[in-house]
CSV table of C-alpha atoms in Angstrom, one decimal:
chain,number,residue,atom,x,y,z
A,10,MET,CA,131.6,176.7,118.0
A,11,ARG,CA,131.3,180.4,118.3
A,12,ASN,CA,134.6,181.1,116.5
A,13,TYR,CA,133.9,178.5,113.9
A,14,CYS,CA,130.5,180.1,113.0
A,15,VAL,CA,131.9,183.6,113.0
A,16,LEU,CA,134.8,182.7,110.8
A,17,LEU,CA,132.6,180.9,108.4
A,18,TYR,CA,130.3,183.9,108.1
A,19,SER,CA,133.2,186.4,107.7
A,20,ALA,CA,134.6,184.3,104.8
A,21,LEU,CA,131.5,185.0,102.8
A,22,PHE,CA,131.8,187.9,100.3
A,23,ILE,CA,129.8,189.3,97.4
A,24,SER,CA,131.3,190.1,94.0
A,25,THR,CA,129.4,192.2,91.4
A,26,LEU,CA,128.6,190.6,88.0
A,27,SER,CA,128.8,192.7,84.9
A,28,GLY,CA,126.8,192.9,81.7
A,29,GLN,CA,123.4,192.1,83.2
A,30,ARG,CA,120.3,194.1,82.3
A,31,VAL,CA,117.6,195.3,84.7
A,32,VAL,CA,115.0,197.2,82.7
A,33,GLY,CA,112.4,199.3,84.5
A,34,TYR,CA,109.3,200.7,83.0
A,35,TYR,CA,108.7,204.2,84.4
A,36,PRO,CA,105.1,205.3,83.8
A,37,GLN,CA,104.1,208.9,83.7
A,38,TRP,CA,101.6,208.5,86.5
A,39,VAL,CA,104.4,207.8,89.1
A,40,GLN,CA,106.6,210.7,88.2
A,41,ASN,CA,105.3,213.2,90.8
A,42,THR,CA,105.6,210.8,93.7
A,43,PHE,CA,108.5,208.6,92.5
A,44,THR,CA,110.7,211.2,91.0
A,45,PRO,CA,113.6,210.1,88.7
A,46,ASP,CA,116.2,210.7,91.4
A,47,LYS,CA,114.6,207.9,93.4
A,48,ILE,CA,115.3,205.3,90.8
A,49,ASP,CA,118.1,203.0,92.0
A,50,TYR,CA,120.7,203.3,89.3
A,51,THR,CA,122.9,200.8,91.0
A,52,VAL,CA,120.3,198.2,89.7
A,53,ILE,CA,118.5,199.8,86.8
A,54,THR,CA,120.4,199.8,83.5
A,55,HIS,CA,117.6,200.9,81.2
A,56,VAL,CA,114.7,203.2,82.1
A,57,ILE,CA,111.7,202.8,79.7
A,58,HIS,CA,109.6,206.0,80.0
A,59,SER,CA,105.9,205.2,79.4
A,60,PHE,CA,103.9,206.1,77.3
A,61,ALA,CA,103.7,207.9,74.1
A,62,TRP,CA,101.7,206.6,71.2
A,63,PRO,CA,101.0,207.1,67.5
A,64,ASP,CA,97.7,208.3,66.2
A,65,GLU,CA,96.3,207.0,62.9
A,66,GLU,CA,98.3,209.4,60.8
A,67,GLY,CA,101.7,208.9,62.5
A,68,SER,CA,101.7,211.9,64.8
A,69,ILE,CA,102.9,211.4,68.4
A,70,GLU,CA,100.7,211.8,71.4
A,71,HIS,CA,101.7,211.4,75.0
A,72,TYR,CA,100.5,212.1,78.6
A,73,ASP,CA,100.5,215.7,79.8
A,74,ASP,CA,103.6,217.0,81.7
A,75,MET,CA,105.4,213.8,80.8
A,76,LEU,CA,108.4,214.8,78.8
A,77,SER,CA,111.3,216.9,80.0
A,78,GLN,CA,115.1,217.3,79.4
A,79,SER,CA,115.6,217.3,83.2
A,80,LEU,CA,114.2,213.7,83.4
A,81,THR,CA,116.4,212.3,80.7
A,82,ALA,CA,119.4,214.3,82.1
A,83,THR,CA,118.9,212.7,85.5
A,84,VAL,CA,119.0,209.2,84.0
A,85,HIS,CA,122.1,210.0,81.9
A,86,ASP,CA,123.9,211.6,84.8
A,87,ASN,CA,123.5,208.2,86.6
A,88,ASN,CA,125.0,206.3,83.6
A,89,ALA,CA,121.8,204.6,82.6
A,90,LYS,CA,119.9,204.7,79.3
A,91,ILE,CA,116.4,206.0,78.9
A,92,LEU,CA,114.0,204.9,76.1
A,93,LEU,CA,110.6,206.3,75.2
A,94,SER,CA,108.0,203.6,75.1
A,95,PHE,CA,105.3,203.7,72.4
A,96,GLY,CA,101.9,202.1,73.0
A,97,GLY,CA,100.9,200.2,76.0
A,98,TRP,CA,97.6,198.6,76.9
A,99,GLY,CA,94.8,201.0,75.8
A,100,GLN,CA,97.2,203.3,73.8
A,101,SER,CA,98.0,201.0,70.9
A,102,TRP,CA,95.0,201.9,68.7
A,103,GLY,CA,97.1,204.0,66.2
A,104,PHE,CA,99.7,201.4,65.3
A,105,ALA,CA,97.6,199.5,62.7
A,106,SER,CA,96.9,202.6,60.6
A,107,SER,CA,100.2,204.5,61.1
A,108,THR,CA,102.3,201.4,60.0
A,109,SER,CA,100.0,200.4,57.2
A,110,THR,CA,101.9,202.1,54.3
A,111,GLN,CA,105.4,203.0,53.6
A,112,GLU,CA,104.4,206.7,53.5
A,113,LEU,CA,102.7,206.6,56.9
A,114,ARG,CA,105.6,204.7,58.4
A,115,ALA,CA,108.0,207.4,57.2
A,116,VAL,CA,105.9,210.1,58.9
A,117,LEU,CA,105.8,208.1,62.1
A,118,ILE,CA,109.5,207.4,62.0
A,119,ASP,CA,110.3,211.1,61.4
A,120,ASN,CA,108.2,212.1,64.4
A,121,ILE,CA,109.8,209.5,66.6
A,122,ILE,CA,113.3,210.7,65.7
A,123,SER,CA,112.2,214.3,66.3
A,124,ILE,CA,110.8,213.6,69.8
A,125,CYS,CA,113.8,211.5,70.7
A,126,GLU,CA,116.2,214.2,69.6
A,127,THR,CA,114.3,217.0,71.4
A,128,TYR,CA,114.3,215.2,74.7
A,129,SER,CA,117.6,213.2,74.4
A,130,TYR,CA,116.2,209.7,74.5
A,131,ASP,CA,118.5,206.7,73.7
A,132,GLY,CA,116.0,205.1,71.5
A,133,ILE,CA,112.5,203.6,71.8
A,134,ASP,CA,110.6,200.7,73.1
A,135,ILE,CA,107.6,199.4,71.1
A,136,ASP,CA,104.7,198.1,73.1
A,137,TRP,CA,102.0,197.4,70.5
A,138,GLU,CA,99.4,195.3,72.3
A,139,HIS,CA,98.9,193.6,69.9
A,140,PRO,CA,99.1,193.1,66.1
A,141,ALA,CA,95.9,191.1,65.3
A,142,ASN,CA,96.5,189.5,61.8
A,143,VAL,CA,99.0,188.7,59.1
A,144,THR,CA,98.8,192.2,57.6
A,145,GLU,CA,99.6,193.9,60.8
A,146,LYS,CA,102.4,191.4,61.6
A,147,ASN,CA,104.0,192.2,58.3
A,148,ASN,CA,103.6,196.0,58.7
A,149,LEU,CA,105.2,195.8,62.2
A,150,THR,CA,108.2,194.0,60.7
A,151,SER,CA,108.5,196.6,58.0
A,152,PHE,CA,108.2,199.5,60.5
A,153,VAL,CA,110.9,198.1,62.7
A,154,ALA,CA,113.3,197.5,59.8
A,155,GLU,CA,112.8,201.0,58.4
A,156,LEU,CA,113.1,202.5,61.8
A,157,ARG,CA,116.4,200.7,62.4
A,158,ALA,CA,117.7,201.9,59.1
A,159,SER,CA,116.8,205.5,59.9
A,160,PHE,CA,118.4,205.2,63.3
A,161,ASP,CA,121.6,203.8,61.7
A,162,ASN,CA,121.8,206.8,59.4
A,163,LEU,CA,121.3,209.5,62.0
A,164,HIS,CA,121.8,208.0,65.5
A,165,PRO,CA,123.5,204.5,65.2
A,166,ASP,CA,123.9,204.3,69.0
A,167,TRP,CA,120.1,204.5,69.5
A,168,ILE,CA,118.4,201.2,70.3
A,169,ILE,CA,115.0,199.6,69.7
A,170,THR,CA,113.4,197.2,72.2
A,171,MET,CA,110.0,195.6,72.2
A,172,ALA,CA,107.5,194.4,74.8
A,173,ILE,CA,106.2,191.0,73.7
A,174,PRO,CA,103.6,188.4,74.6
A,175,VAL,CA,104.7,185.1,75.8
A,176,SER,CA,102.3,182.6,74.2
A,177,ASN,CA,101.0,181.9,70.7
A,178,TRP,CA,97.6,183.6,71.5
A,179,SER,CA,99.1,186.9,70.5
A,180,GLY,CA,102.6,185.8,69.7
A,181,GLN,CA,101.5,184.3,66.4
A,182,HIS,CA,101.2,187.8,65.0
A,183,TYR,CA,104.9,188.6,65.6
A,184,ASP,CA,107.6,187.7,63.0
A,185,PHE,CA,110.4,187.2,65.6
A,186,ALA,CA,112.8,185.8,63.0
A,187,GLN,CA,112.6,189.1,61.0
A,188,LEU,CA,112.4,191.3,64.1
A,189,LYS,CA,115.5,189.9,66.0
A,190,PRO,CA,118.2,191.5,63.9
A,191,HIS,CA,116.9,195.0,64.5
A,192,LEU,CA,116.1,194.8,68.2
A,193,ALA,CA,118.5,195.1,71.1
A,194,PHE,CA,116.4,193.0,73.4
A,195,PHE,CA,112.8,191.8,74.0
A,196,ASN,CA,110.9,192.5,77.2
A,197,ALA,CA,108.8,189.4,77.8
A,198,MET,CA,105.5,190.1,79.6
A,199,THR,CA,105.7,187.1,81.9
A,200,TYR,CA,102.8,188.2,84.0
A,201,ASP,CA,99.0,188.4,83.9
A,202,MET,CA,99.0,184.7,83.5
A,203,HIS,CA,95.7,184.7,85.3
A,204,GLY,CA,93.0,187.3,85.7
A,205,ASN,CA,89.3,188.0,85.0
A,206,TRP,CA,89.5,185.8,82.0
A,207,SER,CA,90.7,182.7,83.8
A,208,SER,CA,88.8,179.7,85.1
A,209,HIS,CA,90.5,179.9,88.5
A,210,ALA,CA,92.2,182.2,90.9
A,211,GLY,CA,95.8,181.5,89.8
A,212,HIS,CA,99.1,183.2,90.3
A,213,ASN,CA,99.9,186.4,88.5
A,214,SER,CA,103.4,185.3,87.5
A,215,PRO,CA,104.3,181.8,88.7
A,216,LEU,CA,107.8,180.6,87.9
A,217,TYR,CA,106.4,177.1,87.1
A,218,LEU,CA,103.0,175.8,86.2
A,219,SER,CA,100.6,175.6,89.2
A,220,PRO,CA,98.7,173.4,89.1
A,221,PRO,CA,100.9,171.2,86.9
A,222,GLY,CA,99.7,171.3,83.4
A,223,ASP,CA,97.8,174.6,83.9
A,224,PRO,CA,97.1,175.9,80.3
A,225,ASP,CA,97.4,179.5,81.5
A,226,GLY,CA,101.2,179.4,81.6
A,227,SER,CA,104.2,180.4,83.7
A,228,VAL,CA,107.5,182.1,83.4
A,229,SER,CA,109.2,178.8,82.5
A,230,THR,CA,106.7,177.9,79.8
A,231,SER,CA,106.9,181.5,78.4
A,232,VAL,CA,110.7,181.2,78.1
A,233,ASN,CA,110.3,177.8,76.5
A,234,TYR,CA,107.9,179.3,73.9
A,235,LEU,CA,110.1,182.3,73.1
A,236,THR,CA,113.4,180.4,72.8
A,237,ASN,CA,112.5,176.9,71.6
A,238,THR,CA,109.3,177.5,69.6
A,239,ARG,CA,110.0,181.0,68.3
A,240,GLY,CA,113.8,180.9,68.2
A,241,ILE,CA,114.7,184.0,70.2
A,242,GLU,CA,118.2,183.8,71.6
A,243,PRO,CA,118.0,183.6,75.4
A,244,GLN,CA,120.3,186.5,76.0
A,245,LYS,CA,117.9,188.8,74.1
A,246,ILE,CA,115.1,188.0,76.5
A,247,ASN,CA,114.3,189.9,79.7
A,248,ILE,CA,111.7,188.2,81.9
A,249,GLY,CA,109.0,190.5,83.3
A,250,ILE,CA,108.7,190.9,87.1
A,251,PRO,CA,105.4,192.4,88.1
A,252,PHE,CA,105.6,194.8,91.0
A,253,TYR,CA,101.8,194.3,91.5
A,254,GLY,CA,99.4,191.5,92.1
A,255,LYS,CA,95.7,190.5,91.8
A,256,GLU,CA,93.1,190.1,94.5
A,257,TYR,CA,90.4,187.5,94.0
A,258,ASN,CA,87.2,186.5,95.8
A,259,ALA,CA,88.4,183.0,96.3
A,260,THR,CA,89.0,180.6,99.2
A,261,ASP,CA,92.5,179.5,98.1
A,262,ILE,CA,94.9,179.5,95.3
A,263,ASN,CA,93.7,177.8,92.0
A,264,HIS,CA,90.1,177.7,93.3
A,265,SER,CA,87.2,179.2,91.5
A,266,PHE,CA,86.4,182.9,92.1
A,267,THR,CA,83.5,185.3,91.8
A,268,GLY,CA,83.3,188.9,90.7
A,269,GLN,CA,86.2,190.9,89.2
A,270,THR,CA,89.9,190.9,90.2
A,271,ILE,CA,91.4,194.0,91.8
A,272,THR,CA,95.0,195.1,91.0
A,273,ARG,CA,97.1,195.5,94.2
A,274,LEU,CA,100.6,197.1,94.1
A,275,TYR,CA,103.4,195.4,96.0
A,276,ASN,CA,103.5,198.2,98.5
A,277,GLU,CA,99.9,197.5,99.3
A,278,CYS,CA,100.3,193.8,99.6
A,279,HIS,CA,103.3,194.0,101.9
A,280,GLY,CA,101.4,195.9,104.6
A,281,LEU,CA,98.6,193.4,104.7
A,282,ILE,CA,100.7,190.6,106.1
A,283,GLY,CA,99.7,190.0,109.7
A,284,ASN,CA,96.9,192.6,109.4
A,285,GLY,CA,94.0,190.3,108.6
A,286,TRP,CA,96.0,188.4,105.9
A,287,ASN,CA,98.3,185.4,106.1
A,288,TYR,CA,101.4,184.8,104.0
A,289,MET,CA,101.2,181.6,102.0
A,290,TRP,CA,103.7,179.8,99.7
A,291,ASP,CA,103.0,177.6,96.7
A,292,ASN,CA,105.9,175.2,96.4
A,293,ILE,CA,104.8,174.1,92.9
A,294,GLY,CA,104.6,177.5,91.2
A,295,LEU,CA,107.3,178.8,93.6
A,296,SER,CA,105.1,181.9,94.2
A,297,PRO,CA,103.7,183.6,97.3
A,298,TYR,CA,100.1,184.6,97.9
A,299,LEU,CA,98.1,186.1,100.7
A,300,GLN,CA,94.9,184.7,102.1
A,301,ASN,CA,92.6,186.7,104.4
A,302,ASN,CA,91.6,185.4,107.8
A,303,SER,CA,88.1,184.5,106.7
A,304,GLN,CA,89.5,182.6,103.7
A,305,SER,CA,87.3,184.4,101.3
A,306,LYS,CA,89.9,186.3,99.4
A,307,ILE,CA,93.4,185.8,98.1
A,308,ILE,CA,96.0,188.1,96.5
A,309,THR,CA,98.6,186.7,94.1
A,310,PHE,CA,101.8,188.7,93.9
A,311,ASP,CA,105.6,188.6,93.8
A,312,ASP,CA,107.8,189.3,96.8
A,313,SER,CA,111.5,189.3,97.6
A,314,LEU,CA,111.6,185.5,97.8
A,315,SER,CA,110.0,184.9,94.4
A,316,VAL,CA,112.1,187.6,92.8
A,317,SER,CA,115.2,185.8,94.2
A,318,LEU,CA,114.1,182.5,92.5
A,319,LYS,CA,113.4,184.3,89.2
A,320,SER,CA,116.8,185.9,89.4
A,321,GLU,CA,118.4,182.5,89.9
A,322,TYR,CA,116.3,181.2,87.0
A,323,VAL,CA,117.5,184.0,84.7
A,324,ILE,CA,121.2,183.3,85.6
A,325,SER,CA,121.0,179.5,85.3
A,326,ASN,CA,119.2,179.8,81.9
A,327,ASN,CA,121.6,182.4,80.5
A,328,LEU,CA,118.8,184.9,79.8
A,329,GLY,CA,119.4,188.5,79.1
A,330,GLY,CA,118.0,190.1,82.2
A,331,LEU,CA,115.0,191.2,84.2
A,332,MET,CA,112.2,193.7,83.3
A,333,ILE,CA,110.0,195.5,85.8
A,334,TRP,CA,106.5,196.7,85.5
A,335,ALA,CA,106.6,199.2,87.1
A,336,LEU,CA,109.2,201.3,88.9
A,337,GLY,CA,108.0,202.8,92.2
A,338,TYR,CA,105.4,200.2,92.9
A,339,ASP,CA,107.6,198.5,95.5
A,340,GLU,CA,108.6,201.6,97.5
A,341,ILE,CA,107.7,201.4,101.2
A,342,ASN,CA,109.0,204.2,103.5
A,343,GLY,CA,111.7,205.1,101.1
A,344,GLU,CA,112.9,201.5,100.6
A,345,GLN,CA,112.4,199.6,97.4
A,346,LYS,CA,112.2,196.0,98.6
A,347,LEU,CA,111.9,194.2,95.3
A,348,ILE,CA,114.7,196.2,93.7
A,349,GLN,CA,116.9,195.3,96.7
A,350,SER,CA,116.2,191.6,96.1
A,351,MET,CA,117.3,192.0,92.5
A,352,LYS,CA,120.5,193.8,93.6
A,353,PHE,CA,121.4,191.0,96.0
A,354,ASN,CA,120.2,188.0,94.0
A,355,TYR,CA,120.7,189.0,90.4
A,356,LEU,CA,123.5,191.6,90.3
A,357,ASN,CA,125.6,190.0,93.1
A,358,ASN,CA,127.1,186.6,93.2
A,359,ASP,CA,128.0,184.9,96.5
A,360,SER,CA,131.0,182.8,95.7
A,361,ASP,CA,130.2,180.3,98.5
A,362,LEU,CA,126.9,179.6,96.7
A,363,ASN,CA,128.5,178.7,93.3
A,364,PRO,CA,126.7,175.6,92.1
A,365,ASP,CA,129.9,174.4,90.5
A,366,THR,CA,131.5,174.2,94.0
A,367,TYR,CA,128.6,173.4,96.3
A,368,SER,CA,125.6,171.2,96.2
A,369,ILE,CA,123.5,173.7,98.1
A,370,ASN,CA,122.7,177.4,98.3
A,371,ILE,CA,120.5,179.3,100.8
A,372,LEU,CA,119.1,182.7,101.4
A,373,ASN,CA,116.5,184.0,103.9
A,374,TYR,CA,113.8,186.6,103.3
A,375,PRO,CA,112.9,189.0,104.7
A,376,ASN,CA,116.3,189.9,106.3
A,377,PRO,CA,116.1,191.8,108.7
A,378,PHE,CA,112.8,190.3,109.8
A,379,ASN,CA,110.2,190.4,112.5
A,380,ASN,CA,107.8,187.6,113.4
A,381,ARG,CA,108.9,185.2,110.6
A,382,THR,CA,111.5,184.7,108.0
A,383,ASN,CA,111.7,182.2,105.1
A,384,PHE,CA,114.8,180.2,104.2
A,385,ARG,CA,114.9,179.4,100.5
A,386,TYR,CA,117.5,176.8,99.4
A,387,THR,CA,118.1,174.5,96.5
A,388,LEU,CA,119.6,171.0,96.7
A,389,GLN,CA,121.5,169.9,93.6
A,390,GLU,CA,121.2,166.2,94.7
A,391,ASN,CA,119.4,164.1,97.2
A,392,SER,CA,121.0,164.3,100.6
A,393,ASP,CA,120.7,164.5,104.4
A,394,VAL,CA,120.0,168.1,105.3
A,395,SER,CA,120.2,170.1,108.5
A,396,ILE,CA,119.5,173.7,109.2
A,397,ILE,CA,120.5,175.0,112.6
A,398,ILE,CA,120.0,178.5,114.1
A,399,TYR,CA,122.8,179.7,116.4
A,400,ASN,CA,123.2,182.8,118.5
A,401,LEU,CA,126.5,184.7,118.4
A,402,LYS,CA,127.7,182.8,121.4
A,403,GLY,CA,127.6,179.6,119.3
A,404,SER,CA,124.7,178.1,121.2
A,405,ILE,CA,122.0,176.2,119.3
A,406,VAL,CA,118.7,178.2,119.2
A,407,ASN,CA,116.7,176.0,116.9
A,408,ASN,CA,117.2,172.7,115.0
A,409,LEU,CA,115.0,173.8,112.1
A,410,VAL,CA,115.6,170.9,109.7
A,411,ASN,CA,117.1,167.5,110.2
A,412,GLU,CA,116.0,165.0,107.6
A,413,HIS,CA,116.8,163.4,104.2
A,414,GLN,CA,115.5,165.5,101.3
A,415,THR,CA,115.3,165.1,97.5
A,416,LYS,CA,117.0,167.6,95.2
A,417,GLY,CA,115.3,170.8,94.1
A,418,PRO,CA,114.1,174.1,95.6
A,419,ARG,CA,112.6,174.2,99.1
A,420,ILE,CA,111.2,176.8,101.5
A,421,VAL,CA,111.3,176.5,105.3
A,422,SER,CA,109.9,179.2,107.7
A,423,TRP,CA,111.1,180.1,111.1
A,424,ASN,CA,108.9,182.1,113.5
A,425,ALA,CA,111.8,183.4,115.8
A,426,THR,CA,111.4,180.8,118.5
A,427,THR,CA,113.6,178.2,120.1
A,428,ASP,CA,113.1,174.4,119.8
A,429,ASN,CA,110.8,174.6,122.8
A,430,GLY,CA,108.7,177.4,121.2
A,431,ASP,CA,110.1,180.1,123.4
A,432,PRO,CA,110.4,183.6,121.8
A,433,ILE,CA,114.0,184.8,121.2
A,434,SER,CA,115.5,188.2,121.8
A,435,ALA,CA,116.1,190.7,119.1
A,436,GLY,CA,119.6,190.5,117.6
A,437,VAL,CA,121.9,188.9,115.1
A,438,TYR,CA,121.7,185.1,114.5
A,439,LEU,CA,123.6,182.7,112.3
A,440,TYR,CA,121.9,180.0,110.3
A,441,GLN,CA,123.9,177.0,109.0
A,442,ILE,CA,122.9,174.5,106.4
A,443,LYS,CA,124.6,171.2,105.9
A,444,SER,CA,124.1,168.9,102.9
A,445,GLY,CA,126.4,166.0,102.3
A,446,ASN,CA,130.0,167.3,102.8
A,447,ASN,CA,129.0,170.9,102.3
A,448,THR,CA,128.3,173.5,105.0
A,449,ILE,CA,127.3,177.2,104.6
A,450,THR,CA,126.7,179.7,107.4
A,451,LYS,CA,125.1,183.1,107.0
A,452,LYS,CA,123.7,185.9,109.1
A,453,THR,CA,120.2,187.1,109.8
A,454,ILE,CA,118.8,189.9,112.0
A,455,TYR,CA,115.7,189.6,114.1
A,456,LEU,CA,113.9,192.9,114.9
A,457,LYS,CA,111.1,192.9,117.4
């Protein structure tokens, strides 16, 4: 058995996929602590520098000490593109006026070209939050068309992208049919599904509706709206991954809450697990959340596991890529945990997990782990399933699963114990899943 398991594991390999986008918003307020050399350019294809914004007359404003040739040079030296983002929440007030006439749009476009030339940007990202009526919708369309024409005359290699809403609440004021030809891609803001405005303490960015039928939306309903209702080609859409979450005064997920929500960055959330907070998983929304020991607060957020599921969703639905708000929010002791999940699950393809060949796939997170790890797997059909943990001598440590299961995604946790509940020693272990005639074996590392 030992040789069988080791040979199976050694047969696994990773091959890199090409042509996939991972777009990271890089806000000014992280530049001093998360310097541009820390960006993982093996993952990030486009850096979107945030924010500049137009005033009412088309002049450009931006944060102090934000722009520099050295920043854009660092990105270019690492073979990535860098765009300057205009707008953002709270800085979009000048768009309505500065795009309202052809003369003002010309001033704004000239100023955009000047600042991009001065600091060597590869184009711009438009984050107008949000046009509010038909007139502003039409002016946005004219602005983008005129901007594209100016770029084509002077810098045809420059690109234009746009951050967009994901429901008709604000989406009705975007003429996507007219915008599409001029934009390289759309950054779908598939987050902030719930917040202070919601009737319940829901997930920040659930992959699927939770509870079923929830009118506040999910990643999947957002993609359906943008592709099927609004006609955007899937490959032009990057789904947004929030590197932050929301804290509620609530007893559990989807319950009522009191007071105001608090934003929590991923690097804050991660350190709470086991320190007065318990990790929970919603198998409907396919999203994690934290619940404090007194069951008076929850935090909804994304982690490595939910990022892996969203990566799988993007690949299976032939979408353009992933978008991050915001770079640096996942850094913990020099490690970018969510970026690493994207690297493994989105940019790499394990040939033994090819759905055309196997009816199952499986990954565990975190890995390496201490205390507990989660096994995420997807069944393409109903089948008998077993998951067994082995040590490197080939001895069975834990029969984790042995039952008939229906197709679809599942999560199983293991708390680093034997079948008898005895703690195990730190080291390398193999986990093996069997479904029907298919068997996959992989490695995990337990750290005490």
